[in-house]
Amino acid sequence: MAAIATIFVSFTTTSSSLFLTRLTSRLHFAAFPLRSPTRKLMSHTLARATLGLTHPSNIETPKISFGAKDVDVTEWKGDILAVGVTEKDLARDANSKFENVILSKIDSKLGGLLAEASSEEDFSGKVGQSTVLRITGLGSKRVGLIGLGQSPSTPSPFKGLGEAVVEAAKSSQASSVAVVLASSEGLSAQSKLSTAYAIASGAVLGLFEDNRYKSEAKKSTLRSIDIIGFGMGPELEKKLKYAGDVSSGIIFGRELVNSPANVLTPGVLAEEAAKIASTYSDVFTAKILNAEQCAELKMGSYLGVAAASENPPHFIHLCYKPLSGPVNVKLALVGKGLTFDSGGYNIKTGPGCSIELMKFDMGGSAAVLGTAKALGQIKPLGVEVHFIVAACENMISGTGMRPGDIVTASNGKTIEVNNTDAEGRLTLADALVYACNQGVEKIIDLATLTGACVVALGPSIAGVFTPSDDLAKEVFEASDVSGEKLWRLPLEESYWETMKSGVADMLNTGGRQGGAIVAALFLKQFVDEKVQWMHIDMAGPVWNDKKRSATGFGIATLVEWVLKNASKAN
């Protein structure tokens, strides 16, 4: 029996995101929390940031150490041995014994208990199924079977495996877990790396619980997860580190969206962005524009939305530049940053309006800043990335924008506002013009833009709009790796007829039909034709209704997309 632990990667999932430090041969991910303002902002911003005397707690959570091992699974010592099984892995011979080598080896040590229990509990290996048994006869105290479906070909089942392992550990107060696939022999070296990445990501994100606003929080006992049968060496170490970097960005994005509007004001969002730049100052710079500076840039569309709020707008621009070497491609990520959306004078009312959830209307900006957080740790070469957010609130007051008002965007185009609740596109208009002025070649904007997209694609799939087939190919290849679901919808130009105004260049909304398409066509008016551009409407997958929590959607795909562009550049 050989038990050689060559790789250990520690993930610290704490309140807010993770930054990388190297200590001896171990990779550690420590954290800085999302806090209320520490630097002086305008006095009323500070007052709003402490509305209700609510401040997020700085919660300490345990580190998870990931180790790659080559060991006989029946002799691994720890709390839970978790086996990922497909439906095919559960095939039995004429004597009702497992044909699968690993399951057969485990079951022979247990005197057939595993086969018996899986039959009695009707465990068939489907995705979402799991069974955990307290046993004797193995090195582990418990053995668990976790379903992967028929033949998993995407990251999602393996991320689910990581999440299920963590759930089992929570239920049994386990501190040490091992993960093995019943069938890993047929996997290529690259597939093993990708699978290990997905399992680690699922485990880190599954362990995360946002308890910053709770008076009491349970502490996890899980300390280590061993991955068995996935190989060893620097390539796996690099992949596990990458899982930690991306997961840190996702956790940061989730915390931003989860934070209530009385805590996460536009000013505090800007401060969180500036904190990223200061933490990774070797590759990041930050520019935060106030209302007066935005007025100088003639951002009338954005400022019109912000006019009603006592919390002033903050226009966020982070710039990533590599540590060394030439910059061969320039990208921009633009995120909608409405920290709260009341609807304005077209106030959100009635069942289904979801006004109580409108803190998540800055989900696009969370995706952008979460990506920046991850890239600050990864530090790709050959690529420059601009992260842009026009942060503000859409409120109601005597100074607010009214239905029928005309606003002028920074490219000179005029917009008749026939609905103040179609405000996100107004802020994005000036943000997109600003992004184009940075000399970038490709832009992706992300926004919780329309309910129409949720109606069309449901809660799990984001709508994609782009005139560029090449850009669509790049992003969909990235989403294949991340496991996030996207669906491309048409930019039907004939629908623009509904957006024509009698007194201005355009309206800000058309009819009810094709609402997501029309919104994308609106944004297209503010993008330079020489720039490849994509709009992602993430109104559905930004939020998990079952968990009542943010998802961090978009970050994993954006990181992968940036890295693909970086690799092409080198």
PDB file of C-alpha atoms in Angstrom, residues 204-388:
ATOM      1  CA  VAL A 204     -15.247  25.308  -1.475  1.00  0.00           C
ATOM      2  CA  LEU A 205     -18.456  26.921  -2.702  1.00  0.00           C
ATOM      3  CA  GLY A 206     -20.586  24.298  -0.954  1.00  0.00           C
ATOM      4  CA  LEU A 207     -18.888  25.043   2.349  1.00  0.00           C
ATOM      5  CA  PHE A 208     -19.519  28.785   2.020  1.00  0.00           C
ATOM      6  CA  GLU A 209     -22.383  30.130   4.080  1.00  0.00           C
ATOM      7  CA  ASP A 210     -22.955  33.859   4.259  1.00  0.00           C
ATOM      8  CA  ASN A 211     -23.514  34.368   7.978  1.00  0.00           C
ATOM      9  CA  ARG A 212     -22.238  37.951   8.223  1.00  0.00           C
ATOM     10  CA  TYR A 213     -25.681  39.290   9.052  1.00  0.00           C
ATOM     11  CA  LYS A 214     -26.712  36.573  11.521  1.00  0.00           C
ATOM     12  CA  SER A 215     -26.293  36.925  15.272  1.00  0.00           C
ATOM     13  CA  GLU A 216     -25.155  33.300  15.525  1.00  0.00           C
ATOM     14  CA  ALA A 217     -23.454  31.035  13.011  1.00  0.00           C
ATOM     15  CA  LYS A 218     -22.612  27.343  13.035  1.00  0.00           C
ATOM     16  CA  LYS A 219     -18.965  26.427  12.638  1.00  0.00           C
ATOM     17  CA  SER A 220     -17.898  23.782  10.173  1.00  0.00           C
ATOM     18  CA  THR A 221     -15.654  20.979  11.400  1.00  0.00           C
ATOM     19  CA  LEU A 222     -14.341  20.033   7.935  1.00  0.00           C
ATOM     20  CA  ARG A 223     -10.592  20.476   7.682  1.00  0.00           C
ATOM     21  CA  SER A 224      -9.294  18.279   4.846  1.00  0.00           C
ATOM     22  CA  ILE A 225     -10.378  16.660   1.593  1.00  0.00           C
ATOM     23  CA  ASP A 226      -8.136  14.056  -0.031  1.00  0.00           C
ATOM     24  CA  ILE A 227      -8.545  13.435  -3.743  1.00  0.00           C
ATOM     25  CA  ILE A 228      -7.645   9.857  -4.651  1.00  0.00           C
ATOM     26  CA  GLY A 229      -6.855   8.565  -8.128  1.00  0.00           C
ATOM     27  CA  PHE A 230      -6.446  11.877  -9.974  1.00  0.00           C
ATOM     28  CA  GLY A 231      -2.675  11.855 -10.283  1.00  0.00           C
ATOM     29  CA  MET A 232      -0.083  13.977  -8.541  1.00  0.00           C
ATOM     30  CA  GLY A 233       2.414  16.677  -9.382  1.00  0.00           C
ATOM     31  CA  PRO A 234       2.666  20.383 -10.302  1.00  0.00           C
ATOM     32  CA  GLU A 235      -0.111  20.328 -12.918  1.00  0.00           C
ATOM     33  CA  LEU A 236      -2.662  19.196 -10.346  1.00  0.00           C
ATOM     34  CA  GLU A 237      -1.289  21.695  -7.839  1.00  0.00           C
ATOM     35  CA  LYS A 238      -1.760  24.461 -10.394  1.00  0.00           C
ATOM     36  CA  LYS A 239      -5.322  23.332 -11.126  1.00  0.00           C
ATOM     37  CA  LEU A 240      -6.269  23.243  -7.461  1.00  0.00           C
ATOM     38  CA  LYS A 241      -4.798  26.697  -6.959  1.00  0.00           C
ATOM     39  CA  TYR A 242      -6.850  27.890  -9.922  1.00  0.00           C
ATOM     40  CA  ALA A 243      -9.976  26.428  -8.313  1.00  0.00           C
ATOM     41  CA  GLY A 244      -9.193  28.463  -5.199  1.00  0.00           C
ATOM     42  CA  ASP A 245      -8.619  31.665  -7.162  1.00  0.00           C
ATOM     43  CA  VAL A 246     -11.878  31.386  -9.092  1.00  0.00           C
ATOM     44  CA  SER A 247     -13.842  30.315  -6.015  1.00  0.00           C
ATOM     45  CA  SER A 248     -12.521  33.305  -4.108  1.00  0.00           C
ATOM     46  CA  GLY A 249     -13.905  35.601  -6.792  1.00  0.00           C
ATOM     47  CA  ILE A 250     -17.253  33.817  -6.759  1.00  0.00           C
ATOM     48  CA  ILE A 251     -17.536  34.057  -2.975  1.00  0.00           C
ATOM     49  CA  PHE A 252     -16.683  37.757  -3.138  1.00  0.00           C
ATOM     50  CA  GLY A 253     -19.353  38.254  -5.806  1.00  0.00           C
ATOM     51  CA  ARG A 254     -21.920  36.378  -3.741  1.00  0.00           C
ATOM     52  CA  GLU A 255     -21.221  38.498  -0.702  1.00  0.00           C
ATOM     53  CA  LEU A 256     -21.574  41.694  -2.693  1.00  0.00           C
ATOM     54  CA  VAL A 257     -24.992  40.654  -4.019  1.00  0.00           C
ATOM     55  CA  ASN A 258     -26.140  39.301  -0.647  1.00  0.00           C
ATOM     56  CA  SER A 259     -25.295  42.548   1.131  1.00  0.00           C
ATOM     57  CA  PRO A 260     -28.380  44.703   1.725  1.00  0.00           C
ATOM     58  CA  ALA A 261     -28.727  48.112   0.150  1.00  0.00           C
ATOM     59  CA  ASN A 262     -28.478  49.846   3.533  1.00  0.00           C
ATOM     60  CA  VAL A 263     -24.930  48.455   3.791  1.00  0.00           C
ATOM     61  CA  LEU A 264     -23.728  48.175   0.195  1.00  0.00           C
ATOM     62  CA  THR A 265     -24.277  51.677  -1.152  1.00  0.00           C
ATOM     63  CA  PRO A 266     -22.663  52.910  -4.389  1.00  0.00           C
ATOM     64  CA  GLY A 267     -19.891  54.443  -2.303  1.00  0.00           C
ATOM     65  CA  VAL A 268     -19.195  51.206  -0.445  1.00  0.00           C
ATOM     66  CA  LEU A 269     -19.206  49.254  -3.722  1.00  0.00           C
ATOM     67  CA  ALA A 270     -16.612  51.700  -5.027  1.00  0.00           C
ATOM     68  CA  GLU A 271     -14.579  51.213  -1.879  1.00  0.00           C
ATOM     69  CA  GLU A 272     -14.655  47.439  -2.327  1.00  0.00           C
ATOM     70  CA  ALA A 273     -13.394  47.916  -5.880  1.00  0.00           C
ATOM     71  CA  ALA A 274     -10.612  50.190  -4.678  1.00  0.00           C
ATOM     72  CA  LYS A 275      -9.688  47.567  -2.082  1.00  0.00           C
ATOM     73  CA  ILE A 276      -9.102  45.047  -4.891  1.00  0.00           C
ATOM     74  CA  ALA A 277      -6.753  47.503  -6.579  1.00  0.00           C
ATOM     75  CA  SER A 278      -4.824  48.168  -3.366  1.00  0.00           C
ATOM     76  CA  THR A 279      -4.572  44.461  -2.494  1.00  0.00           C
ATOM     77  CA  TYR A 280      -3.232  43.604  -5.954  1.00  0.00           C
ATOM     78  CA  SER A 281      -1.474  46.879  -6.645  1.00  0.00           C
ATOM     79  CA  ASP A 282       1.204  45.104  -8.681  1.00  0.00           C
ATOM     80  CA  VAL A 283      -1.331  44.565 -11.490  1.00  0.00           C
ATOM     81  CA  PHE A 284      -4.282  46.868 -10.718  1.00  0.00           C
ATOM     82  CA  THR A 285      -5.004  50.585 -10.687  1.00  0.00           C
ATOM     83  CA  ALA A 286      -8.310  52.185  -9.706  1.00  0.00           C
ATOM     84  CA  LYS A 287     -10.106  55.313 -10.822  1.00  0.00           C
ATOM     85  CA  ILE A 288     -13.336  56.303  -9.063  1.00  0.00           C
ATOM     86  CA  LEU A 289     -15.245  59.194 -10.644  1.00  0.00           C
ATOM     87  CA  ASN A 290     -17.735  61.300  -8.678  1.00  0.00           C
ATOM     88  CA  ALA A 291     -20.885  62.917 -10.046  1.00  0.00           C
ATOM     89  CA  GLU A 292     -19.106  66.123 -11.038  1.00  0.00           C
ATOM     90  CA  GLN A 293     -16.448  64.222 -12.985  1.00  0.00           C
ATOM     91  CA  CYS A 294     -19.140  62.160 -14.696  1.00  0.00           C
ATOM     92  CA  ALA A 295     -20.920  65.381 -15.637  1.00  0.00           C
ATOM     93  CA  GLU A 296     -17.709  66.636 -17.235  1.00  0.00           C
ATOM     94  CA  LEU A 297     -17.752  63.472 -19.350  1.00  0.00           C
ATOM     95  CA  LYS A 298     -21.393  64.270 -20.251  1.00  0.00           C
ATOM     96  CA  MET A 299     -22.811  61.057 -18.747  1.00  0.00           C
ATOM     97  CA  GLY A 300     -26.354  62.387 -18.649  1.00  0.00           C
ATOM     98  CA  SER A 301     -28.005  59.003 -19.047  1.00  0.00           C
ATOM     99  CA  TYR A 302     -26.243  57.555 -15.983  1.00  0.00           C
ATOM    100  CA  LEU A 303     -26.628  60.700 -13.873  1.00  0.00           C
ATOM    101  CA  GLY A 304     -30.333  60.894 -14.698  1.00  0.00           C
ATOM    102  CA  VAL A 305     -30.866  57.547 -12.969  1.00  0.00           C
ATOM    103  CA  ALA A 306     -28.754  58.553  -9.961  1.00  0.00           C
ATOM    104  CA  ALA A 307     -30.412  61.949  -9.462  1.00  0.00           C
ATOM    105  CA  ALA A 308     -33.086  60.900  -6.937  1.00  0.00           C
ATOM    106  CA  SER A 309     -30.849  59.194  -4.393  1.00  0.00           C
ATOM    107  CA  GLU A 310     -29.196  60.730  -1.344  1.00  0.00           C
ATOM    108  CA  ASN A 311     -26.351  58.284  -1.904  1.00  0.00           C
ATOM    109  CA  PRO A 312     -24.231  59.809  -4.669  1.00  0.00           C
ATOM    110  CA  PRO A 313     -23.159  57.799  -7.731  1.00  0.00           C
ATOM    111  CA  HIS A 314     -19.652  56.373  -8.055  1.00  0.00           C
ATOM    112  CA  PHE A 315     -18.281  55.443 -11.466  1.00  0.00           C
ATOM    113  CA  ILE A 316     -15.776  52.606 -11.002  1.00  0.00           C
ATOM    114  CA  HIS A 317     -12.879  51.884 -13.354  1.00  0.00           C
ATOM    115  CA  LEU A 318     -10.318  49.245 -12.447  1.00  0.00           C
ATOM    116  CA  CYS A 319      -7.535  48.482 -14.897  1.00  0.00           C
ATOM    117  CA  TYR A 320      -5.548  45.250 -14.919  1.00  0.00           C
ATOM    118  CA  LYS A 321      -2.139  45.267 -16.610  1.00  0.00           C
ATOM    119  CA  PRO A 322       0.234  42.272 -16.571  1.00  0.00           C
ATOM    120  CA  LEU A 323       3.366  42.211 -14.469  1.00  0.00           C
ATOM    121  CA  SER A 324       5.626  41.999 -17.516  1.00  0.00           C
ATOM    122  CA  GLY A 325       5.691  41.616 -21.261  1.00  0.00           C
ATOM    123  CA  PRO A 326       3.650  43.243 -24.000  1.00  0.00           C
ATOM    124  CA  VAL A 327      -0.117  43.723 -24.004  1.00  0.00           C
ATOM    125  CA  ASN A 328      -1.489  42.028 -27.085  1.00  0.00           C
ATOM    126  CA  VAL A 329      -5.221  42.314 -26.458  1.00  0.00           C
ATOM    127  CA  LYS A 330      -7.374  44.796 -24.542  1.00  0.00           C
ATOM    128  CA  LEU A 331     -10.674  43.701 -23.037  1.00  0.00           C
ATOM    129  CA  ALA A 332     -13.437  45.379 -21.055  1.00  0.00           C
ATOM    130  CA  LEU A 333     -15.978  43.945 -18.634  1.00  0.00           C
ATOM    131  CA  VAL A 334     -18.909  46.228 -17.861  1.00  0.00           C
ATOM    132  CA  GLY A 335     -21.333  45.416 -15.044  1.00  0.00           C
ATOM    133  CA  LYS A 336     -24.687  46.925 -14.158  1.00  0.00           C
ATOM    134  CA  GLY A 337     -24.300  48.446 -10.703  1.00  0.00           C
ATOM    135  CA  LEU A 338     -27.723  49.362  -9.302  1.00  0.00           C
ATOM    136  CA  THR A 339     -27.233  48.755  -5.588  1.00  0.00           C
ATOM    137  CA  PHE A 340     -30.991  49.202  -5.214  1.00  0.00           C
ATOM    138  CA  ASP A 341     -33.753  49.630  -7.781  1.00  0.00           C
ATOM    139  CA  SER A 342     -37.088  50.931  -6.560  1.00  0.00           C
ATOM    140  CA  GLY A 343     -38.267  51.409 -10.136  1.00  0.00           C
ATOM    141  CA  GLY A 344     -38.287  55.183  -9.720  1.00  0.00           C
ATOM    142  CA  TYR A 345     -41.608  56.878 -10.469  1.00  0.00           C
ATOM    143  CA  ASN A 346     -42.582  53.700 -12.302  1.00  0.00           C
ATOM    144  CA  ILE A 347     -42.261  52.074  -8.910  1.00  0.00           C
ATOM    145  CA  LYS A 348     -42.239  48.286  -8.679  1.00  0.00           C
ATOM    146  CA  THR A 349     -45.614  47.197  -7.298  1.00  0.00           C
ATOM    147  CA  GLY A 350     -47.764  44.117  -7.089  1.00  0.00           C
ATOM    148  CA  PRO A 351     -47.067  40.382  -6.740  1.00  0.00           C
ATOM    149  CA  GLY A 352     -43.918  39.241  -8.485  1.00  0.00           C
ATOM    150  CA  CYS A 353     -42.312  42.668  -8.688  1.00  0.00           C
ATOM    151  CA  SER A 354     -39.539  41.427  -6.348  1.00  0.00           C
ATOM    152  CA  ILE A 355     -38.761  44.901  -5.011  1.00  0.00           C
ATOM    153  CA  GLU A 356     -37.504  43.300  -1.790  1.00  0.00           C
ATOM    154  CA  LEU A 357     -34.779  41.539  -3.825  1.00  0.00           C
ATOM    155  CA  MET A 358     -33.613  44.556  -5.757  1.00  0.00           C
ATOM    156  CA  LYS A 359     -30.321  44.531  -3.891  1.00  0.00           C
ATOM    157  CA  PHE A 360     -29.321  41.944  -6.518  1.00  0.00           C
ATOM    158  CA  ASP A 361     -29.686  44.494  -9.313  1.00  0.00           C
ATOM    159  CA  MET A 362     -25.938  44.996  -9.008  1.00  0.00           C
ATOM    160  CA  GLY A 363     -25.278  41.337  -9.873  1.00  0.00           C
ATOM    161  CA  GLY A 364     -23.514  42.360 -13.074  1.00  0.00           C
ATOM    162  CA  SER A 365     -21.070  44.547 -11.169  1.00  0.00           C
ATOM    163  CA  ALA A 366     -20.497  41.715  -8.680  1.00  0.00           C
ATOM    164  CA  ALA A 367     -19.581  39.426 -11.582  1.00  0.00           C
ATOM    165  CA  VAL A 368     -17.157  42.017 -12.930  1.00  0.00           C
ATOM    166  CA  LEU A 369     -15.504  42.730  -9.572  1.00  0.00           C
ATOM    167  CA  GLY A 370     -15.415  39.046  -8.620  1.00  0.00           C
ATOM    168  CA  THR A 371     -13.561  38.410 -11.876  1.00  0.00           C
ATOM    169  CA  ALA A 372     -11.126  41.197 -11.049  1.00  0.00           C
ATOM    170  CA  LYS A 373     -10.530  39.628  -7.641  1.00  0.00           C
ATOM    171  CA  ALA A 374      -9.706  36.252  -9.170  1.00  0.00           C
ATOM    172  CA  LEU A 375      -7.458  37.706 -11.878  1.00  0.00           C
ATOM    173  CA  GLY A 376      -5.532  39.675  -9.263  1.00  0.00           C
ATOM    174  CA  GLN A 377      -4.378  36.304  -7.942  1.00  0.00           C
ATOM    175  CA  ILE A 378      -3.925  34.502 -11.271  1.00  0.00           C
ATOM    176  CA  LYS A 379      -2.030  37.383 -12.953  1.00  0.00           C
ATOM    177  CA  PRO A 380      -2.253  36.367 -16.633  1.00  0.00           C
ATOM    178  CA  LEU A 381       0.228  37.854 -19.111  1.00  0.00           C
ATOM    179  CA  GLY A 382      -0.404  39.474 -22.474  1.00  0.00           C
ATOM    180  CA  VAL A 383      -3.849  40.882 -21.686  1.00  0.00           C
ATOM    181  CA  GLU A 384      -5.146  44.224 -20.378  1.00  0.00           C
ATOM    182  CA  VAL A 385      -8.602  44.244 -18.814  1.00  0.00           C
ATOM    183  CA  HIS A 386     -10.806  47.193 -17.867  1.00  0.00           C
ATOM    184  CA  PHE A 387     -13.500  46.611 -15.237  1.00  0.00           C
ATOM    185  CA  ILE A 388     -16.211  49.266 -15.413  1.00  0.00           C
TER     186      ILE A 388
END
